[in-house]
Amino acid sequence: LQNMIDLHDDRTKPDDKTFNSVLKALSGAGMFRSFDPVLNKMSIFGYAPDGFTFTAIFTGLRSARVADVLKYLDLSKSSNVVLNSFHGTSLGRWRGDPKVRSWFSNRNLDINNLPQPSRGGGRGGRGSRGGGRHNTGRGRGRGGGRG
């Protein structure tokens, strides 16, 4: 899957949807250890993780350790992604983990009552192109967190 990203020329440069699709496929295969190289490539191409990115990532953390879950939750926060109900659902069994619950409560969030995805523009939508993994620019298009 990562070779898909590497096979490009100026006319076939991967976009944010490409990276999110690769992450979703890796997630479905339970290959969460492959997320970081894709996120790094995403950054190299100027895209920041968005709501769709984290829905795919959280879904793929079924066999991860709690430290991995917390790492990606921290990355979502530093990427200025507003977590919503799709993200909470995607966390699956991790929703009940005390450390994950604490991560949410320390940010004044209730993991069982996250907001519905927004429908307007703003961070977490498609098209969050920026200068790196921790871009604070605004996305365009639909908000949300479907993966």
PDB file of C-alpha atoms in Angstrom:
ATOM      1  CA  LEU A   1       0.000   0.000   0.000  1.00  0.00           C
ATOM      2  CA  GLN A   2       2.756   2.426   0.791  1.00  0.00           C
ATOM      3  CA  ASN A   3       4.180   1.789  -2.664  1.00  0.00           C
ATOM      4  CA  MET A   4       1.023   3.428  -4.049  1.00  0.00           C
ATOM      5  CA  ILE A   5       2.181   6.660  -2.486  1.00  0.00           C
ATOM      6  CA  ASP A   6       5.731   6.257  -3.766  1.00  0.00           C
ATOM      7  CA  LEU A   7       4.605   5.658  -7.352  1.00  0.00           C
ATOM      8  CA  HIS A   8       3.902   9.135  -8.582  1.00  0.00           C
ATOM      9  CA  ASP A   9       5.141  11.856 -10.835  1.00  0.00           C
ATOM     10  CA  ASP A  10       4.168  15.507 -11.063  1.00  0.00           C
ATOM     11  CA  ARG A  11       0.854  14.613 -12.696  1.00  0.00           C
ATOM     12  CA  THR A  12      -0.146  11.893 -10.249  1.00  0.00           C
ATOM     13  CA  LYS A  13       0.791  13.388  -6.906  1.00  0.00           C
ATOM     14  CA  PRO A  14      -1.147  11.745  -4.040  1.00  0.00           C
ATOM     15  CA  ASP A  15      -3.697  13.923  -2.273  1.00  0.00           C
ATOM     16  CA  ASP A  16      -5.187  13.791   1.209  1.00  0.00           C
ATOM     17  CA  LYS A  17      -7.837  11.298   0.083  1.00  0.00           C
ATOM     18  CA  THR A  18      -5.099   8.951  -1.126  1.00  0.00           C
ATOM     19  CA  PHE A  19      -3.357   9.006   2.240  1.00  0.00           C
ATOM     20  CA  ASN A  20      -6.604   8.553   4.156  1.00  0.00           C
ATOM     21  CA  SER A  21      -7.536   5.622   1.896  1.00  0.00           C
ATOM     22  CA  VAL A  22      -4.173   3.971   2.546  1.00  0.00           C
ATOM     23  CA  LEU A  23      -4.614   4.486   6.302  1.00  0.00           C
ATOM     24  CA  LYS A  24      -8.127   3.040   6.126  1.00  0.00           C
ATOM     25  CA  ALA A  25      -6.838  -0.051   4.290  1.00  0.00           C
ATOM     26  CA  LEU A  26      -4.001  -0.488   6.794  1.00  0.00           C
ATOM     27  CA  SER A  27      -6.510  -0.059   9.594  1.00  0.00           C
ATOM     28  CA  GLY A  28      -8.788  -2.739   8.167  1.00  0.00           C
ATOM     29  CA  ALA A  29      -5.812  -5.094   7.982  1.00  0.00           C
ATOM     30  CA  GLY A  30      -4.850  -4.350  11.592  1.00  0.00           C
ATOM     31  CA  MET A  31      -1.502  -2.915  10.479  1.00  0.00           C
ATOM     32  CA  PHE A  32      -1.402   0.009  12.907  1.00  0.00           C
ATOM     33  CA  ARG A  33       2.403  -0.106  13.061  1.00  0.00           C
ATOM     34  CA  SER A  34       2.400   1.131   9.454  1.00  0.00           C
ATOM     35  CA  PHE A  35       0.479   4.325  10.281  1.00  0.00           C
ATOM     36  CA  ASP A  36       3.531   6.441  11.135  1.00  0.00           C
ATOM     37  CA  PRO A  37       5.336   6.033   7.780  1.00  0.00           C
ATOM     38  CA  VAL A  38       2.131   7.011   5.969  1.00  0.00           C
ATOM     39  CA  LEU A  39       1.629  10.010   8.248  1.00  0.00           C
ATOM     40  CA  ASN A  40       5.224  11.045   7.588  1.00  0.00           C
ATOM     41  CA  LYS A  41       4.730  10.797   3.815  1.00  0.00           C
ATOM     42  CA  MET A  42       1.505  12.746   4.209  1.00  0.00           C
ATOM     43  CA  SER A  43       3.473  15.504   5.894  1.00  0.00           C
ATOM     44  CA  ILE A  44       6.165  15.471   3.202  1.00  0.00           C
ATOM     45  CA  PHE A  45       3.469  16.055   0.587  1.00  0.00           C
ATOM     46  CA  GLY A  46       2.086  18.950   2.624  1.00  0.00           C
ATOM     47  CA  TYR A  47      -1.040  17.375   4.092  1.00  0.00           C
ATOM     48  CA  ALA A  48      -2.021  17.400   7.749  1.00  0.00           C
ATOM     49  CA  PRO A  49      -4.081  14.659   9.403  1.00  0.00           C
ATOM     50  CA  ASP A  50      -7.777  15.505   9.547  1.00  0.00           C
ATOM     51  CA  GLY A  51     -10.920  14.030  11.034  1.00  0.00           C
ATOM     52  CA  PHE A  52     -11.087  11.331   8.373  1.00  0.00           C
ATOM     53  CA  THR A  53      -7.476  10.395   9.093  1.00  0.00           C
ATOM     54  CA  PHE A  54      -8.158   9.806  12.771  1.00  0.00           C
ATOM     55  CA  THR A  55     -11.342   7.829  12.188  1.00  0.00           C
ATOM     56  CA  ALA A  56      -9.273   5.414  10.089  1.00  0.00           C
ATOM     57  CA  ILE A  57      -6.460   5.338  12.636  1.00  0.00           C
ATOM     58  CA  PHE A  58      -8.672   4.810  15.687  1.00  0.00           C
ATOM     59  CA  THR A  59     -10.546   1.980  13.947  1.00  0.00           C
ATOM     60  CA  GLY A  60      -7.245   0.189  13.375  1.00  0.00           C
ATOM     61  CA  LEU A  61      -6.073   0.227  16.975  1.00  0.00           C
ATOM     62  CA  ARG A  62      -7.978  -2.882  18.049  1.00  0.00           C
ATOM     63  CA  SER A  63      -4.816  -4.884  18.789  1.00  0.00           C
ATOM     64  CA  ALA A  64      -2.669  -1.924  19.844  1.00  0.00           C
ATOM     65  CA  ARG A  65      -1.382  -1.097  23.290  1.00  0.00           C
ATOM     66  CA  VAL A  66      -2.923   1.729  25.294  1.00  0.00           C
ATOM     67  CA  ALA A  67       0.287   3.731  24.745  1.00  0.00           C
ATOM     68  CA  ASP A  68      -0.364   3.605  20.980  1.00  0.00           C
ATOM     69  CA  VAL A  69      -3.940   4.793  21.446  1.00  0.00           C
ATOM     70  CA  LEU A  70      -2.791   7.685  23.638  1.00  0.00           C
ATOM     71  CA  LYS A  71      -0.078   8.601  21.114  1.00  0.00           C
ATOM     72  CA  TYR A  72      -2.642   8.989  18.322  1.00  0.00           C
ATOM     73  CA  LEU A  73      -5.069  10.820  20.584  1.00  0.00           C
ATOM     74  CA  ASP A  74      -2.242  13.259  21.370  1.00  0.00           C
ATOM     75  CA  LEU A  75      -1.498  13.620  17.659  1.00  0.00           C
ATOM     76  CA  SER A  76      -5.157  14.385  16.952  1.00  0.00           C
ATOM     77  CA  LYS A  77      -5.041  17.107  19.610  1.00  0.00           C
ATOM     78  CA  SER A  78      -1.781  18.612  18.313  1.00  0.00           C
ATOM     79  CA  SER A  79      -3.234  18.499  14.785  1.00  0.00           C
ATOM     80  CA  ASN A  80      -6.192  20.574  16.012  1.00  0.00           C
ATOM     81  CA  VAL A  81      -8.714  17.940  15.007  1.00  0.00           C
ATOM     82  CA  VAL A  82     -11.990  18.298  16.876  1.00  0.00           C
ATOM     83  CA  LEU A  83     -12.902  14.825  18.048  1.00  0.00           C
ATOM     84  CA  ASN A  84     -16.510  13.877  17.429  1.00  0.00           C
ATOM     85  CA  SER A  85     -18.847  10.922  17.878  1.00  0.00           C
ATOM     86  CA  PHE A  86     -17.350   9.071  14.878  1.00  0.00           C
ATOM     87  CA  HIS A  87     -13.963   9.142  16.568  1.00  0.00           C
ATOM     88  CA  GLY A  88     -15.412   7.919  19.843  1.00  0.00           C
ATOM     89  CA  THR A  89     -17.169   5.030  18.111  1.00  0.00           C
ATOM     90  CA  SER A  90     -14.005   4.199  16.160  1.00  0.00           C
ATOM     91  CA  LEU A  91     -12.079   3.737  19.398  1.00  0.00           C
ATOM     92  CA  GLY A  92     -14.203   0.665  20.110  1.00  0.00           C
ATOM     93  CA  ARG A  93     -13.075  -1.237  23.199  1.00  0.00           C
ATOM     94  CA  TRP A  94     -10.634   1.513  24.116  1.00  0.00           C
ATOM     95  CA  ARG A  95     -13.556   3.715  25.157  1.00  0.00           C
ATOM     96  CA  GLY A  96     -13.700   1.782  28.430  1.00  0.00           C
ATOM     97  CA  ASP A  97      -9.978   1.888  29.192  1.00  0.00           C
ATOM     98  CA  PRO A  98      -9.244   4.016  32.288  1.00  0.00           C
ATOM     99  CA  LYS A  99      -6.241   5.753  30.702  1.00  0.00           C
ATOM    100  CA  VAL A 100      -8.191   6.612  27.548  1.00  0.00           C
ATOM    101  CA  ARG A 101     -11.138   7.837  29.602  1.00  0.00           C
ATOM    102  CA  SER A 102      -8.719   9.941  31.647  1.00  0.00           C
ATOM    103  CA  TRP A 103      -7.209  11.426  28.457  1.00  0.00           C
ATOM    104  CA  PHE A 104     -10.680  12.630  27.480  1.00  0.00           C
ATOM    105  CA  SER A 105     -11.671  13.861  30.934  1.00  0.00           C
ATOM    106  CA  ASN A 106      -8.379  15.799  31.259  1.00  0.00           C
ATOM    107  CA  ARG A 107      -9.504  17.749  28.194  1.00  0.00           C
ATOM    108  CA  ASN A 108     -13.026  18.281  29.536  1.00  0.00           C
ATOM    109  CA  LEU A 109     -14.448  15.808  27.011  1.00  0.00           C
ATOM    110  CA  ASP A 110     -16.925  13.027  27.721  1.00  0.00           C
ATOM    111  CA  ILE A 111     -15.980  10.051  25.561  1.00  0.00           C
ATOM    112  CA  ASN A 112     -19.608   8.869  25.691  1.00  0.00           C
ATOM    113  CA  ASN A 113     -21.014  12.230  24.639  1.00  0.00           C
ATOM    114  CA  LEU A 114     -18.758  13.634  21.919  1.00  0.00           C
ATOM    115  CA  PRO A 115     -20.336  16.147  19.530  1.00  0.00           C
ATOM    116  CA  GLN A 116     -21.829  15.138  16.213  1.00  0.00           C
ATOM    117  CA  PRO A 117     -19.584  15.864  13.211  1.00  0.00           C
ATOM    118  CA  SER A 118     -19.929  19.354  11.845  1.00  0.00           C
ATOM    119  CA  ARG A 119     -21.181  19.913   8.314  1.00  0.00           C
ATOM    120  CA  GLY A 120     -19.395  23.185   7.660  1.00  0.00           C
ATOM    121  CA  GLY A 121     -15.772  23.910   6.922  1.00  0.00           C
ATOM    122  CA  GLY A 122     -13.154  23.961   9.577  1.00  0.00           C
ATOM    123  CA  ARG A 123     -10.485  21.774  11.006  1.00  0.00           C
ATOM    124  CA  GLY A 124     -11.160  18.124  10.616  1.00  0.00           C
ATOM    125  CA  GLY A 125     -12.646  18.308   7.132  1.00  0.00           C
ATOM    126  CA  ARG A 126     -11.272  17.240   3.789  1.00  0.00           C
ATOM    127  CA  GLY A 127      -8.528  19.223   2.179  1.00  0.00           C
ATOM    128  CA  SER A 128      -6.405  20.038   5.192  1.00  0.00           C
ATOM    129  CA  ARG A 129      -3.327  20.860   3.212  1.00  0.00           C
ATOM    130  CA  GLY A 130      -0.578  22.510   5.081  1.00  0.00           C
ATOM    131  CA  GLY A 131       3.046  22.591   5.942  1.00  0.00           C
ATOM    132  CA  GLY A 132       3.243  19.488   8.066  1.00  0.00           C
ATOM    133  CA  ARG A 133       1.766  17.021  10.487  1.00  0.00           C
ATOM    134  CA  HIS A 134       0.930  19.703  12.983  1.00  0.00           C
ATOM    135  CA  ASN A 135      -0.663  22.154  10.586  1.00  0.00           C
ATOM    136  CA  THR A 136      -3.029  24.627  12.200  1.00  0.00           C
ATOM    137  CA  GLY A 137      -4.541  25.828   8.927  1.00  0.00           C
ATOM    138  CA  ARG A 138      -8.186  25.437   8.165  1.00  0.00           C
ATOM    139  CA  GLY A 139      -9.536  22.599   6.044  1.00  0.00           C
ATOM    140  CA  ARG A 140     -12.185  23.135   3.431  1.00  0.00           C
ATOM    141  CA  GLY A 141     -15.219  21.157   2.532  1.00  0.00           C
ATOM    142  CA  ARG A 142     -17.231  18.895   4.766  1.00  0.00           C
ATOM    143  CA  GLY A 143     -16.231  18.581   8.357  1.00  0.00           C
ATOM    144  CA  GLY A 144     -16.468  15.426  10.278  1.00  0.00           C
ATOM    145  CA  GLY A 145     -14.558  12.330  10.837  1.00  0.00           C
ATOM    146  CA  ARG A 146     -15.731   9.570   8.577  1.00  0.00           C
ATOM    147  CA  GLY A 147     -12.934   7.355   7.413  1.00  0.00           C
TER     148      GLY A 147
END
